[in-house]
mmCIF file of C-alpha atoms in Angstrom:
data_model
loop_
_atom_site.group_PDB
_atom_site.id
_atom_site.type_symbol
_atom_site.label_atom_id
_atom_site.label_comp_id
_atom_site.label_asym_id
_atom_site.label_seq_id
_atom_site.Cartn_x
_atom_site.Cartn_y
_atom_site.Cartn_z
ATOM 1 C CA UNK A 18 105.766 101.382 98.095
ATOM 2 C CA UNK A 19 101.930 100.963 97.191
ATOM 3 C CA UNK A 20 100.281 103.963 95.775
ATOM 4 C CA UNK A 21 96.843 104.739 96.468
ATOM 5 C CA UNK A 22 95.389 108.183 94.305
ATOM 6 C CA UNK A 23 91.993 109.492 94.588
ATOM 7 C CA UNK A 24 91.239 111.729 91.905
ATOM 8 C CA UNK A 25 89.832 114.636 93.630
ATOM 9 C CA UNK A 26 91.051 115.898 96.992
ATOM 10 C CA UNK A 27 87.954 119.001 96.978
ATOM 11 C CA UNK A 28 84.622 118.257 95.552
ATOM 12 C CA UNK A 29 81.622 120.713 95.789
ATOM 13 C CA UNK A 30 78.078 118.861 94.685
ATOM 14 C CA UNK A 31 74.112 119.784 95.040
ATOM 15 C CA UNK A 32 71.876 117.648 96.597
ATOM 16 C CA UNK A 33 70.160 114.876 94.478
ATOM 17 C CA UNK A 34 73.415 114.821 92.220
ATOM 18 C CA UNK A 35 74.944 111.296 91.695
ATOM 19 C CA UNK A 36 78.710 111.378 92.853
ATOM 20 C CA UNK A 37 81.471 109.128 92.016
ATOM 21 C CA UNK A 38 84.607 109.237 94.133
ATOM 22 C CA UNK A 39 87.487 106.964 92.218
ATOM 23 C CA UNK A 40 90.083 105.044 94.366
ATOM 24 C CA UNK A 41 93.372 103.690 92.056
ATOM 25 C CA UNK A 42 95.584 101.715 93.156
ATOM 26 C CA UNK A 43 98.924 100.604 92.057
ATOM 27 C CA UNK A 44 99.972 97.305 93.060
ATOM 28 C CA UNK A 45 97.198 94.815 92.259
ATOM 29 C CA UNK A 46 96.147 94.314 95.982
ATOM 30 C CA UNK A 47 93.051 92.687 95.950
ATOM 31 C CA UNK A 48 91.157 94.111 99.334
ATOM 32 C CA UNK A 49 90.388 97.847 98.823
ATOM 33 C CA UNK A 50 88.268 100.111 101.503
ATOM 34 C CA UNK A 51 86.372 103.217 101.666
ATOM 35 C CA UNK A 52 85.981 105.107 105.097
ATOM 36 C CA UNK A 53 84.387 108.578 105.927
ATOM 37 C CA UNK A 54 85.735 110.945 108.982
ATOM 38 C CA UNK A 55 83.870 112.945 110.648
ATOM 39 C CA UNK A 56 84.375 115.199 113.408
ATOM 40 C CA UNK A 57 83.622 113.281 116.788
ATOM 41 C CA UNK A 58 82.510 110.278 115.102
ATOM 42 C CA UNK A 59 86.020 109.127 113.581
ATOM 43 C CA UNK A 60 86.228 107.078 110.606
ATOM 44 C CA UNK A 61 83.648 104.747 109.841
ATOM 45 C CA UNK A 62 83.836 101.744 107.561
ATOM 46 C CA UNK A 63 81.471 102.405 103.827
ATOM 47 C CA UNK A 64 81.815 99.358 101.825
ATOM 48 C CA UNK A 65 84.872 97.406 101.060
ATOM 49 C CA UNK A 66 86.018 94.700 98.169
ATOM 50 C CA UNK A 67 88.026 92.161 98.687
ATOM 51 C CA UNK A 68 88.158 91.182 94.500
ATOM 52 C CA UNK A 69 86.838 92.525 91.510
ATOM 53 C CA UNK A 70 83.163 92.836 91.194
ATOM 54 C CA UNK A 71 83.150 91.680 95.165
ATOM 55 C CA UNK A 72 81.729 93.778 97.606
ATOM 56 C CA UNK A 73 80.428 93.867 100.913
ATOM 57 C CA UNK A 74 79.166 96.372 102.986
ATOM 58 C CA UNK A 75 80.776 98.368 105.676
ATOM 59 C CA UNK A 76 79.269 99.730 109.223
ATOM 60 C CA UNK A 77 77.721 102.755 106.860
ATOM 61 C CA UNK A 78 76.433 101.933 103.647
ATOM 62 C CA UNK A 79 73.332 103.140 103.304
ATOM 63 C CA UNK A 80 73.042 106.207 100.890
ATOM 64 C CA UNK A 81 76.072 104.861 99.248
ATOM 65 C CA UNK A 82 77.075 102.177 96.659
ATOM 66 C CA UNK A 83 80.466 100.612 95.087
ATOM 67 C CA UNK A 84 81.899 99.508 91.697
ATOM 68 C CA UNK A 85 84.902 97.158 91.318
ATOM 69 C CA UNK A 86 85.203 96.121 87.963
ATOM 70 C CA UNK A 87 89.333 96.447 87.390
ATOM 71 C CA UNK A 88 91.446 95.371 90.343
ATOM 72 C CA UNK A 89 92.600 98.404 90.584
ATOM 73 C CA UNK A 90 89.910 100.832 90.511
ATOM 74 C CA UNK A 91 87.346 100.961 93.565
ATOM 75 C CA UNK A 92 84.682 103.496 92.973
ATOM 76 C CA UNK A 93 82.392 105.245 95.691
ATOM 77 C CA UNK A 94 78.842 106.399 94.454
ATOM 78 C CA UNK A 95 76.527 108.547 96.265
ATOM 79 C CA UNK A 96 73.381 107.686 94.046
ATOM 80 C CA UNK A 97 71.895 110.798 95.137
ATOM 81 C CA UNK A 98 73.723 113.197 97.106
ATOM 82 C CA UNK A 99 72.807 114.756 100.603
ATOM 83 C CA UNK A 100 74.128 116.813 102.825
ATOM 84 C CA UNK A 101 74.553 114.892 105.315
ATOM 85 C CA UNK A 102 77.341 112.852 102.946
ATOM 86 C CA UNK A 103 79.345 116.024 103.192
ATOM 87 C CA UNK A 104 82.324 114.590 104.609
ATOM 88 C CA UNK A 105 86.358 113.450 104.046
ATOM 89 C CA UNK A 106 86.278 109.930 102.342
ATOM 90 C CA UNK A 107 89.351 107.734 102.468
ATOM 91 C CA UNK A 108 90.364 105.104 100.474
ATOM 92 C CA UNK A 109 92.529 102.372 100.944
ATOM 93 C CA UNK A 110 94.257 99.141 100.413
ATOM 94 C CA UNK A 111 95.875 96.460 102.511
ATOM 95 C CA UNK A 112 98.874 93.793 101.101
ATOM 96 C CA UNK A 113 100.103 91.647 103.175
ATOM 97 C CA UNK A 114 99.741 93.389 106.925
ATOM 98 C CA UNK A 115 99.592 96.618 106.408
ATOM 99 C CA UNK A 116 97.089 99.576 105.684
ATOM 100 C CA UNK A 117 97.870 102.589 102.983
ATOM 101 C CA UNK A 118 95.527 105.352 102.472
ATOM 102 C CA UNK A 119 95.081 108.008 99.911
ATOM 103 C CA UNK A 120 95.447 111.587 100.528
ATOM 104 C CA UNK A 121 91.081 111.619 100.621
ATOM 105 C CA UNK A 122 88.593 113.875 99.391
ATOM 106 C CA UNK A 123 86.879 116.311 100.828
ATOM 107 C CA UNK A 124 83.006 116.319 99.551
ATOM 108 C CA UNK A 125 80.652 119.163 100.590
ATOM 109 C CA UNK A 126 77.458 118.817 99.513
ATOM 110 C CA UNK A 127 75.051 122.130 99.034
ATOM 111 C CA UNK B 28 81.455 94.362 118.784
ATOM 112 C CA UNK B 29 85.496 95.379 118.712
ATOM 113 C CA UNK B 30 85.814 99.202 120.223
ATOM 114 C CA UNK B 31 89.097 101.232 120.368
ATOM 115 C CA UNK B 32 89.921 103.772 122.504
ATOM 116 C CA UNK B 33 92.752 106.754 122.907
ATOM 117 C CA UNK B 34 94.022 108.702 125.585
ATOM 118 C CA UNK B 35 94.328 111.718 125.958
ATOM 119 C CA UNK B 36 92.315 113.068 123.128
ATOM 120 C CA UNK B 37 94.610 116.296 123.240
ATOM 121 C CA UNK B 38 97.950 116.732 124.265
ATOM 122 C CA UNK B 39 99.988 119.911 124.184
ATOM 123 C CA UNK B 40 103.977 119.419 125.624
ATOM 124 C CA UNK B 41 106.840 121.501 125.321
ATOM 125 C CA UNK B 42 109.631 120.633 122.693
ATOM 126 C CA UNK B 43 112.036 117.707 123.319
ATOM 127 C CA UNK B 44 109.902 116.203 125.702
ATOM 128 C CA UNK B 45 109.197 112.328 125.189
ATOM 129 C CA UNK B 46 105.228 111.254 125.255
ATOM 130 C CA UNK B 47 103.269 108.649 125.410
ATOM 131 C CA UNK B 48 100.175 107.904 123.384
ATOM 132 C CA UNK B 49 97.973 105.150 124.689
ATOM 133 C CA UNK B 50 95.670 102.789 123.103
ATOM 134 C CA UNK B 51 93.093 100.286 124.313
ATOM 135 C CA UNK B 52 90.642 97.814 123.010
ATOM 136 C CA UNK B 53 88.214 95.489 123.867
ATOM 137 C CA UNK B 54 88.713 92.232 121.473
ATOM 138 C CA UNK B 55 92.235 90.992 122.528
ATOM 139 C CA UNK B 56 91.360 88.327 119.634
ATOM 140 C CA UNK B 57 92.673 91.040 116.680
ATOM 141 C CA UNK B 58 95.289 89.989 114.190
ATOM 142 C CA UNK B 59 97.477 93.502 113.658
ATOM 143 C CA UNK B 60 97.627 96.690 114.939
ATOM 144 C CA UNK B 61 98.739 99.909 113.219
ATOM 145 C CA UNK B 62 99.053 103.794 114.432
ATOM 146 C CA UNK B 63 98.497 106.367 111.920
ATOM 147 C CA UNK B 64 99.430 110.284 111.709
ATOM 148 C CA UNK B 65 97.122 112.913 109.974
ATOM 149 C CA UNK B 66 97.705 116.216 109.564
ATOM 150 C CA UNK B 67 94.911 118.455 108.915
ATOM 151 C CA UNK B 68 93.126 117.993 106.006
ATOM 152 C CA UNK B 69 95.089 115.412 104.879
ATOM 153 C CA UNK B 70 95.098 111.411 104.665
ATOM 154 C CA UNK B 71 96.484 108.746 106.743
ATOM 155 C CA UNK B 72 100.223 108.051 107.159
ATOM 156 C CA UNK B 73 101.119 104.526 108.104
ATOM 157 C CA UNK B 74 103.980 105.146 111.281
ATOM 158 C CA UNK B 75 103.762 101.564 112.422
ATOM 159 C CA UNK B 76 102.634 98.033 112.016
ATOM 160 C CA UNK B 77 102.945 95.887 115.205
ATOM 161 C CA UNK B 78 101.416 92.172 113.976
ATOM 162 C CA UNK B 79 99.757 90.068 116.158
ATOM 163 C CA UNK B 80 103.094 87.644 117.166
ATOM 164 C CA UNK B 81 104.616 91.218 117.706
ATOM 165 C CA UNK B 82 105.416 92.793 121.019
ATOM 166 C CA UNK B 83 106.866 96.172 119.355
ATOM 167 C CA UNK B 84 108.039 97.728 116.860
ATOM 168 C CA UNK B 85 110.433 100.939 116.330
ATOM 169 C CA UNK B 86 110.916 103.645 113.376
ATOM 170 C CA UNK B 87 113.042 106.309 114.426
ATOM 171 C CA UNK B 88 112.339 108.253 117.213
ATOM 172 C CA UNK B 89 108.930 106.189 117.158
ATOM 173 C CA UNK B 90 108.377 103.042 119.932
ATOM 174 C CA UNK B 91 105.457 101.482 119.535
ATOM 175 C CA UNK B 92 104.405 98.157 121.706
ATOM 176 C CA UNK B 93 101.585 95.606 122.038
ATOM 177 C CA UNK B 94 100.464 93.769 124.546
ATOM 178 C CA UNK B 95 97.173 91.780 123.507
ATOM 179 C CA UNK B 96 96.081 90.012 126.941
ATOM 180 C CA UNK B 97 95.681 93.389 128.216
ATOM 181 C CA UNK B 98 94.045 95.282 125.188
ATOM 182 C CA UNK B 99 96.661 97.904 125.001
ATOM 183 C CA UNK B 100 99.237 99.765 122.761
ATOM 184 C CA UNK B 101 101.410 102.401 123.515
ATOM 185 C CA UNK B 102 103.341 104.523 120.902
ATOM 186 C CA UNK B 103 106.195 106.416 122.578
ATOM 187 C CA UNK B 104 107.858 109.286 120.850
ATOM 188 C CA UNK B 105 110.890 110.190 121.911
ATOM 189 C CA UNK B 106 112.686 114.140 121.667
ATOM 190 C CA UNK B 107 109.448 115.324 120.342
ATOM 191 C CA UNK B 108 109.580 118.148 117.808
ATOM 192 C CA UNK B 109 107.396 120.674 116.324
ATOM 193 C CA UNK B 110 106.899 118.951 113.102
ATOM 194 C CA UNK B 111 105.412 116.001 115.015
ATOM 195 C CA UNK B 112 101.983 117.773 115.615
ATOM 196 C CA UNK B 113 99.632 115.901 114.096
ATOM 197 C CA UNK B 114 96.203 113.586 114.856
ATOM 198 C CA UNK B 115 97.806 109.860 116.062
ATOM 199 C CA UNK B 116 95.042 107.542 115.285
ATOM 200 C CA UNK B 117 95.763 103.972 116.464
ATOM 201 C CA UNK B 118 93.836 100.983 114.809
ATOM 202 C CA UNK B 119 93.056 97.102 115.201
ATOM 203 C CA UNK B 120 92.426 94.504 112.443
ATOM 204 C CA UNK B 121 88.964 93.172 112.877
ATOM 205 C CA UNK B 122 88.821 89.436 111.047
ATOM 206 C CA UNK B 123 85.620 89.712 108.635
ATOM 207 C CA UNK B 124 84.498 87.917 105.579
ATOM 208 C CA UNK B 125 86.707 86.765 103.531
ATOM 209 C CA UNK B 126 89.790 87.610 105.598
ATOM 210 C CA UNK B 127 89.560 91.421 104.459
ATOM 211 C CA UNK B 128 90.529 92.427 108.177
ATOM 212 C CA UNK B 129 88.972 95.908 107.760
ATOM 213 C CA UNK B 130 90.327 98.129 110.439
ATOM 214 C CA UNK B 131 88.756 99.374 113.612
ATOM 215 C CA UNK B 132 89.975 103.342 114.632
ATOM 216 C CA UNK B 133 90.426 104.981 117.860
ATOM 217 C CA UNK B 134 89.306 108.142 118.209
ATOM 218 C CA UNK B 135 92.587 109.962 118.052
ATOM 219 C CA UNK B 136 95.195 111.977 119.774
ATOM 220 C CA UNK B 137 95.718 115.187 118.927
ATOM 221 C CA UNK B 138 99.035 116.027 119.190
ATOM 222 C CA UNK B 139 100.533 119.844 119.708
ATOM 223 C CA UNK B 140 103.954 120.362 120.334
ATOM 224 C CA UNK B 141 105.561 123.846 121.415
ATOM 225 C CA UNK B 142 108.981 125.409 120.331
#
């Protein structure tokens, strides 16, 4: 079965920091996604990549940026953190018809 | 614009009973549909994956159907238990660019279930 690690599941950051939330994957699938839940708002496509150093932008991007330069490795970046990013991201992958998700990280921002 | 939607948002039953979560959307032009679990705090966990030449598909004690004229899915769980409290999230694959297919969510169900 496809793995799909995120590298922190707690994250505590001050506003204005730059944040990078790193998505690996383990099977070489080529479209990767990152979503944010919120309470009463549900998840919400960010950005997603559908091959290396291809991106395109989600329902939510703004505040937010992406880096896909090994197949496996889809990073978030909040280029300067707010707290209004203070949220759970999830990452994840699709290969042939199915979704997998990582276990997501939980960002608070201060 | 596709939009999903679950009902009940909460649901609290006694143990053994069988349930029924229930799904709609608007877009009956959507290649897959899958329903996820979450547990607090945690990520997703894939339960099912109905595809779009799929009427239903079943994992256990888990039933889940498809029927795309109408815009619904159910997922039936049968001889509930305690351990099966969790958030059921249901969600449609919405064609984009380049075929990615990101995925559209419901809501949720949140699902408590009493010894």
């Amino acid at each position: 079965d496809v793995k799909v690690t995120q590298s922190s599941r707690y994250l505590v950051k001050r506003t204005g920091e730059k944040v990078f939330l790193e998505c690996v994957q383990d099977m070489d699938h080529e479209n990767m996604f990152w979503y944010r839940q919120d309470p009463g708002l549900g998840l919400r496509l960010i950005y997603f990549s559908y091959d290396v150093k291809m991106k395109e932008k989600g329902d939510i991007p703004e505040g937010y940026s992406v880096s896909r330069e090994k197949k496996e490795r889809f990073s978030l970046i909040l280029e300067s953190a707010s707290t209004n990013q203070t949220s759970m991201y999830l990452c994840a992958t699709r290969i042939n018809y199915g979704y997998t998700f990582g276990s997501g990280t939980r960002l608070t921002v201060v | 614009k596709q939009e999903v939607t679950q009902i009940p948002a909460a649901l609290s039953v006694p143990e053994g009973e069988n349930l029924v979560l229930n799904c709609s959307f608007t877009d009956s032009a959507i290649y897959n549909l899958q329903w996820f679990r979450q547990d607090p705090g945690k990520g997703l966990t894939s339960l099912l994956l109905i595809q779009s030449s799929q009427r239903e598909q079943t994992s256990g004690r888990l039933n889940a159907s498809l029927d795309k004229s109408s815009g619904r899915s159910t997922l039936y769980i049968a001889a509930s238990q305690p351990g099966d409290s969790a958030t059921y999230l249901c969600a449609v694959f919405d064609d984009d660019i380049q075929g990615a297919q990101k995925l559209v969510f419901g809501q949720g169900t949140r699902l408590t279930i009493n010894p």
